[in-house]
Amino acid sequence: MLVSILMLVNGPVGAVIASSETDYRSDSRVTLVVGSEQQYPPFSTGMTDNSAGGFTVDLWKAVAKEAGLDYAIHVRPFHQLLQEFKDGKADVLINLAISDERRKFADFTVPHVIVTGAVFVRKDNATILTEDDLAGKSVIVVNADMAFDYATSRGWTKQLVLVDTAAEGLQLLASGKHDAMLLSKLTGMQTLQAEHLSNLKALELKAGFAQRFAFAVNKGQSELLSRLNEALALTKSNGTYEALYLKWFGVYEVREARLGDFSGYLLAALTILLATAGYFFHRRQLDRAKADNKYRDLYDQSPDMFLSVDLESRNIIGCNQTLLTITGYSRQQIIGSKALSLCCPGSAALAQSTFRQFLSTHEMPNVELQLQCSDGRIVDVSVWASAAFDAPATDADDYRILHLALRDITLRKAAEEEISQLAFFDSLTALPNRRMLLDRLGRALASSLRTGRDGALMFIDLDNFKALNDTLGHDKGDLLLQQVAKRLAASVREVDTVARLGGDEFVVMLEDLSEHSGSAAIQAEAIGEKILTALNVPYDLAGHAHHSTPSIGITLFAQNKTNDAELLKRADLAMYQAKAAGRNTLRFFDPKIQDAVDAHAALEVELRNAVEQEDFVLYYQAQVDGNSTITGVEVLVRWKHAQRGIVAPYEFIALAEETGLILPLGNWVLDNACRQLTSWAVQPGLAALTISVNVSAFQFQRPDFVDQVLAILASTGANPALLKLEITESLLLKDVEDIILKMTVLQAQGVRFSLDDFGTGYSSLSYLKRLPLDQLKIDRSFVRDVLTDPNDASIVRTILALGYSLGLTVIAEGVETQAQRDFLAVLDCHDYQGYLFSKPVRLAEFEYLVSGLREAA
Ligand SMILES: Nc1nc2c(ncn2[C@@H]2O[C@H](COP(=O)(O)O[C@H]3[C@@H](O)[C@H](n4cnc5c(=O)[nH]c(N)nc54)O[C@@H]3COP(=O)(O)O)[C@@H](O)[C@H]2O)c(=O)[nH]1
């Protein structure tokens, strides 16, 4: 079963070897003493040092010769050799079966033989037909052999009988002692024959263990391991292995083995034959006898890197010198490390997927990866499998090795990069050039078609650039262009493209804007303004302060409605309009869009002025109970526009939110509502009315929102209990915990909360439960069709049930008809708001309404 090598270095071996790795390539040769396990045919056949023989011993001798190793053979019972190996006295076991347990203390070469296990019994035995019948039986095993490990794992420990050799065990069994012996089938059959034990047989059914025999070295002896793997490969390429195989296994084949039994060994041998070929395979074409050393030199000195990877562990088991030279790692660092650890993080995914592909298809495409060198350098490599070997299925295992050739293509990559840079990028600014822009524009048009989102193309020309060039020279002009490029890139998102067409012409392409061209135009305009501002900041041109302005032409593109050349032309034309309009400005190509954008910009200016001058007025809309008694009011803001008269909120609230003007505007509304509460507090009939105020999410999310509400309550003296803040579900999309906290603080002061537009947005029930709400407001879209649409009726019913179950009041808004009101009442709704009772009206009208209703009552 096993031959071990004891390495003697000037005396007792263990002490010398266990500490650090020996340099087997150095000139100072160490002497190896080889010990063979006693009688484990055909692998080991002697009982003493002098009579050591067998397949593995012969194979070792050939491998040692290839590797240039000196050795002496030392024969011992297997369990003794294993202990010496673990103790650091034996450093190489040349016939140790691979197992996970043994990997803890040994590193293995490629396995050289794979054998199956068998159960041996007496021929007259009638009770043991499969190995499962061994439970409770007296079973013989060679001490510390894989059969011993297997029997232990099956729980047959109590009845195990340990022997030193196969012959000893089988003789015991033949003499009628014990019930069975677990053993390598090949060893058992050869021993039966040699010892003439004709009353024994192997069970037809194979035992559940198999042995992959390999040379084993102490952990960390990577240099030796690599040498052995390489030498083993040489024995395959020069025919030694086949000769030994025929010598030791052929005998058995002729005399004993049926073809089926033998095929496993044959295939295993073939595995080894193939698996170790790697870089050596081409050598078979040449004169083997004189080639070995030359080809080792060729292997090591090849400009390409070679790597052998054990597919089972994915560890590197061999490499040539070139790989070490290029990567800067030592052989010790490389051998035994994970193959993937050589890859840069950026290449790991590709390497892994290629690896997986290889495992499933046994074919490996040529891939380009990046290696991480020991000093952090990155080397681009082109990788291909110079040979990949797959063992045909055997009982034993499916052991495979992948041999890779890696070519350093760093220079080629750099050249490609440079070519691409020249072809697609502007050399002065490193921005994409026209060709790259057109390529990206094509993709952007296709993407717009897919997503339905608009994009925009901006043509940017620097005003009076020629004058700068003429007066300060081209160097300064170049500096300006480089700084402009940087500012443009900093003004847009990463997904956008900034390109230079040449001269002082730049193009910015924006993607993924809104689906609505109106909004997309406003987004593009905002970025155009940002660019105008950025390019207006003075430049430092090598000590010379310079002010430059741009003219920007913008055109929108949507869903591939036009081609790239036409778009560039439009943006260019728009840029000329910007120049004609006095420069340092932007213009849209489409006059309608330009008008809309102008109107938007004008509205913003007007709204800003209106907020400053408080050109607003509050309208009041009554809220009534089941008896049509007004219990409260919602205040709704209107803009008192000098030319347009009263402007409804839908025309300016979104703009106020976009520009941040909602903050002063919202405060103004809240302040006036609270003043009204204070004023009503002393008026009978009005003093008990609540006032609901809409609060935008922008306001609520301000860190100082709570302070501002409390400050307004304090300064106006309003009763917080009569103030109801209306929030919308959209507020709950962001940082709910913060919202809950703010609501809780205000609620503690008496302020109440109503959830507006309920049912139209996102409301998680779990949040709803935690929000300190007082009221749900059924959105008017459900009320509108409540009589005709059963779905709406059902939604309203559900909202009512939900609200009441949470202990809230529920008010229906948008009630326009008596029929709607009556139906809502049937559904158990008791509070209403809508045109049926009153439209939003001025204060005086509202107060008149309240007093009128009071008098009518
Ligand atoms: N952040 C702030 N937003 C405000 C403020 N004031 C108003 N708004 C927001 O504008 C939205 C539109 O308000 P408005 O045009 O005033 O419309 C209100 C009512 O006129 C309308 N309504 C009420 N009853 C009926 C009806 O029976 N039929 C019908 N067609 N419309 C009706 O509903 C609007 C009140 O809605 P809501 O606020 O959801 O209760 C308005 O929705 C606010 O979002 C402000 O000061 N700050």
Coordinates of N, CA, C and O and ligand atoms in Angstrom, one line a residue, residues 618 621 634-638 648-650 653 657 662 669 694-696 699 726 756-757 777 780 813-816 833-836 840, ligand 1:
L618 N -55.8 83.2 1.7 CA -56.3 81.9 2.1 C -57.8 81.8 1.8 O -58.6 82.7 2.0
Q621 N -62.6 76.2 3.2 CA -63.6 75.2 2.7 C -64.1 74.5 4.0 O -63.4 73.9 4.7
E634 N -60.9 73.7 6.0 CA -59.6 73.5 5.4 C -59.1 74.8 4.8 O -59.9 75.3 4.0
V635 N -57.9 75.2 5.1 CA -57.5 76.5 4.4 C -56.7 76.0 3.1 O -55.9 75.1 3.2
L636 N -57.0 76.8 2.0 CA -56.4 76.5 0.8 C -55.8 77.8 0.2 O -56.5 78.8 0.1
V637 N -54.5 77.7 -0.2 CA -53.9 79.0 -0.5 C -54.2 79.3 -2.0 O -54.3 78.5 -2.8
R638 N -54.2 80.6 -2.3 CA -54.4 81.1 -3.6 C -53.3 82.2 -3.8 O -53.0 83.0 -2.9
A648 N -54.9 79.3 -9.0 CA -55.1 78.1 -8.2 C -53.8 77.4 -7.8 O -52.8 77.5 -8.6
P649 N -53.8 76.7 -6.7 CA -52.5 76.1 -6.2 C -51.9 75.1 -7.2 O -50.7 75.0 -7.2
Y650 N -52.7 74.4 -8.0 CA -52.1 73.4 -8.9 C -51.1 74.0 -9.9 O -50.3 73.4 -10.5
I653 N -47.9 75.2 -6.7 CA -47.4 74.5 -5.6 C -46.2 73.6 -6.0 O -45.2 73.5 -5.3
E657 N -42.4 73.8 -4.6 CA -41.7 72.7 -4.0 C -40.3 72.5 -4.7 O -39.3 72.3 -4.1
I662 N -41.6 76.6 -1.2 CA -42.7 76.1 -0.4 C -42.4 76.3 1.1 O -43.4 76.4 1.9
V669 N -48.7 80.3 5.2 CA -50.1 79.7 5.3 C -50.3 79.3 6.8 O -51.4 79.6 7.4
N694 N -52.7 72.2 4.8 CA -51.9 71.3 4.0 C -50.4 71.5 4.3 O -49.9 72.6 4.2
V695 N -49.7 70.4 4.6 CA -48.2 70.6 4.8 C -47.5 69.7 3.8 O -47.8 68.5 3.7
S696 N -46.7 70.3 3.0 CA -45.9 69.6 2.0 C -44.8 68.7 2.6 O -44.3 69.1 3.7
Q699 N -41.7 70.5 3.5 CA -41.7 71.2 4.8 C -41.5 70.3 6.0 O -40.7 70.6 6.9
E726 N -52.5 68.5 7.6 CA -52.8 67.4 6.6 C -51.5 67.0 6.0 O -50.9 67.8 5.3
D756 N -54.2 62.9 4.3 CA -54.9 63.4 3.1 C -54.8 62.4 2.0 O -53.9 61.5 1.9
D757 N -55.7 62.5 1.0 CA -55.7 61.7 -0.2 C -55.6 60.2 0.1 O -55.0 59.4 -0.7
K777 N -58.5 60.9 5.5 CA -59.3 61.7 4.5 C -59.5 60.9 3.2 O -58.5 60.6 2.5
R780 N -60.9 62.3 -3.0 CA -62.2 62.6 -3.7 C -62.4 61.7 -5.0 O -63.5 61.6 -5.5
E813 N -63.8 63.6 1.2 CA -63.7 64.9 0.6 C -64.2 64.8 -0.9 O -64.3 63.7 -1.4
G814 N -64.6 66.0 -1.4 CA -65.1 65.9 -2.8 C -66.6 65.5 -2.9 O -67.0 65.0 -3.9
V815 N -67.3 65.7 -1.8 CA -68.7 65.3 -1.8 C -69.5 66.4 -2.6 O -69.5 67.6 -2.1
E816 N -70.1 66.1 -3.7 CA -70.7 67.1 -4.6 C -72.2 67.0 -4.6 O -72.9 68.0 -4.9
Q833 N -66.6 66.8 3.3 CA -66.1 68.1 2.8 C -66.4 68.1 1.3 O -66.2 67.1 0.6
G834 N -66.8 69.2 0.7 CA -67.1 69.2 -0.7 C -68.0 70.3 -1.1 O -68.6 71.0 -0.3
Y835 N -68.1 70.4 -2.5 CA -68.9 71.5 -3.0 C -70.4 71.5 -2.6 O -71.1 72.5 -2.6
L836 N -70.9 70.3 -2.2 CA -72.2 70.2 -1.7 C -72.5 71.1 -0.6 O -73.5 71.7 -0.4
P840 N -64.3 76.2 -1.7 CA -63.3 77.1 -0.9 C -63.7 78.5 -1.2 O -63.8 78.9 -2.3
Ligands
LIG1 N1 -48.6 72.5 0.6 C1 -49.8 73.1 0.4 N2 -50.6 72.7 -0.6 C2 -51.7 73.3 -0.8 C3 -52.1 74.4 -0.1 N3 -53.3 74.9 -0.5 C4 -53.7 74.0 -1.5 N4 -52.7 73.0 -1.7 C5 -52.7 71.9 -2.5 O1 -53.3 72.2 -3.7 C6 -54.2 71.2 -4.0 C7 -55.4 71.8 -4.8 O2 -56.1 72.7 -4.0 P1 -57.4 73.4 -4.5 O3 -57.2 73.7 -5.9 O4 -57.7 74.4 -3.5 O5 -58.4 72.2 -4.4 C8 -59.0 71.9 -3.1 C9 -60.5 71.9 -3.2 O6 -60.9 73.0 -4.0 C10 -60.8 70.6 -3.9 N5 -62.2 70.2 -3.6 C11 -62.8 70.2 -2.4 N6 -64.0 69.8 -2.6 C12 -64.2 69.5 -3.9 C13 -65.3 68.9 -4.6 O7 -66.4 68.7 -4.1 N7 -65.1 68.7 -5.9 C14 -63.9 69.0 -6.5 N8 -63.8 68.8 -7.8 N9 -62.9 69.5 -5.8 C15 -63.0 69.7 -4.5 O8 -59.9 69.7 -3.3 C16 -58.7 70.4 -2.9 C17 -58.5 70.1 -1.5 O9 -57.9 68.9 -1.5 P2 -57.1 68.4 -0.3 O10 -56.0 69.3 0.1 O11 -56.5 67.1 -0.7 O12 -58.1 68.2 0.8 C18 -54.7 70.6 -2.7 O13 -55.1 69.3 -2.8 C19 -53.4 70.8 -1.9 O14 -52.6 69.6 -2.1 C20 -51.2 74.9 0.9 O15 -51.4 75.9 1.6 N10 -50.0 74.2 1.1

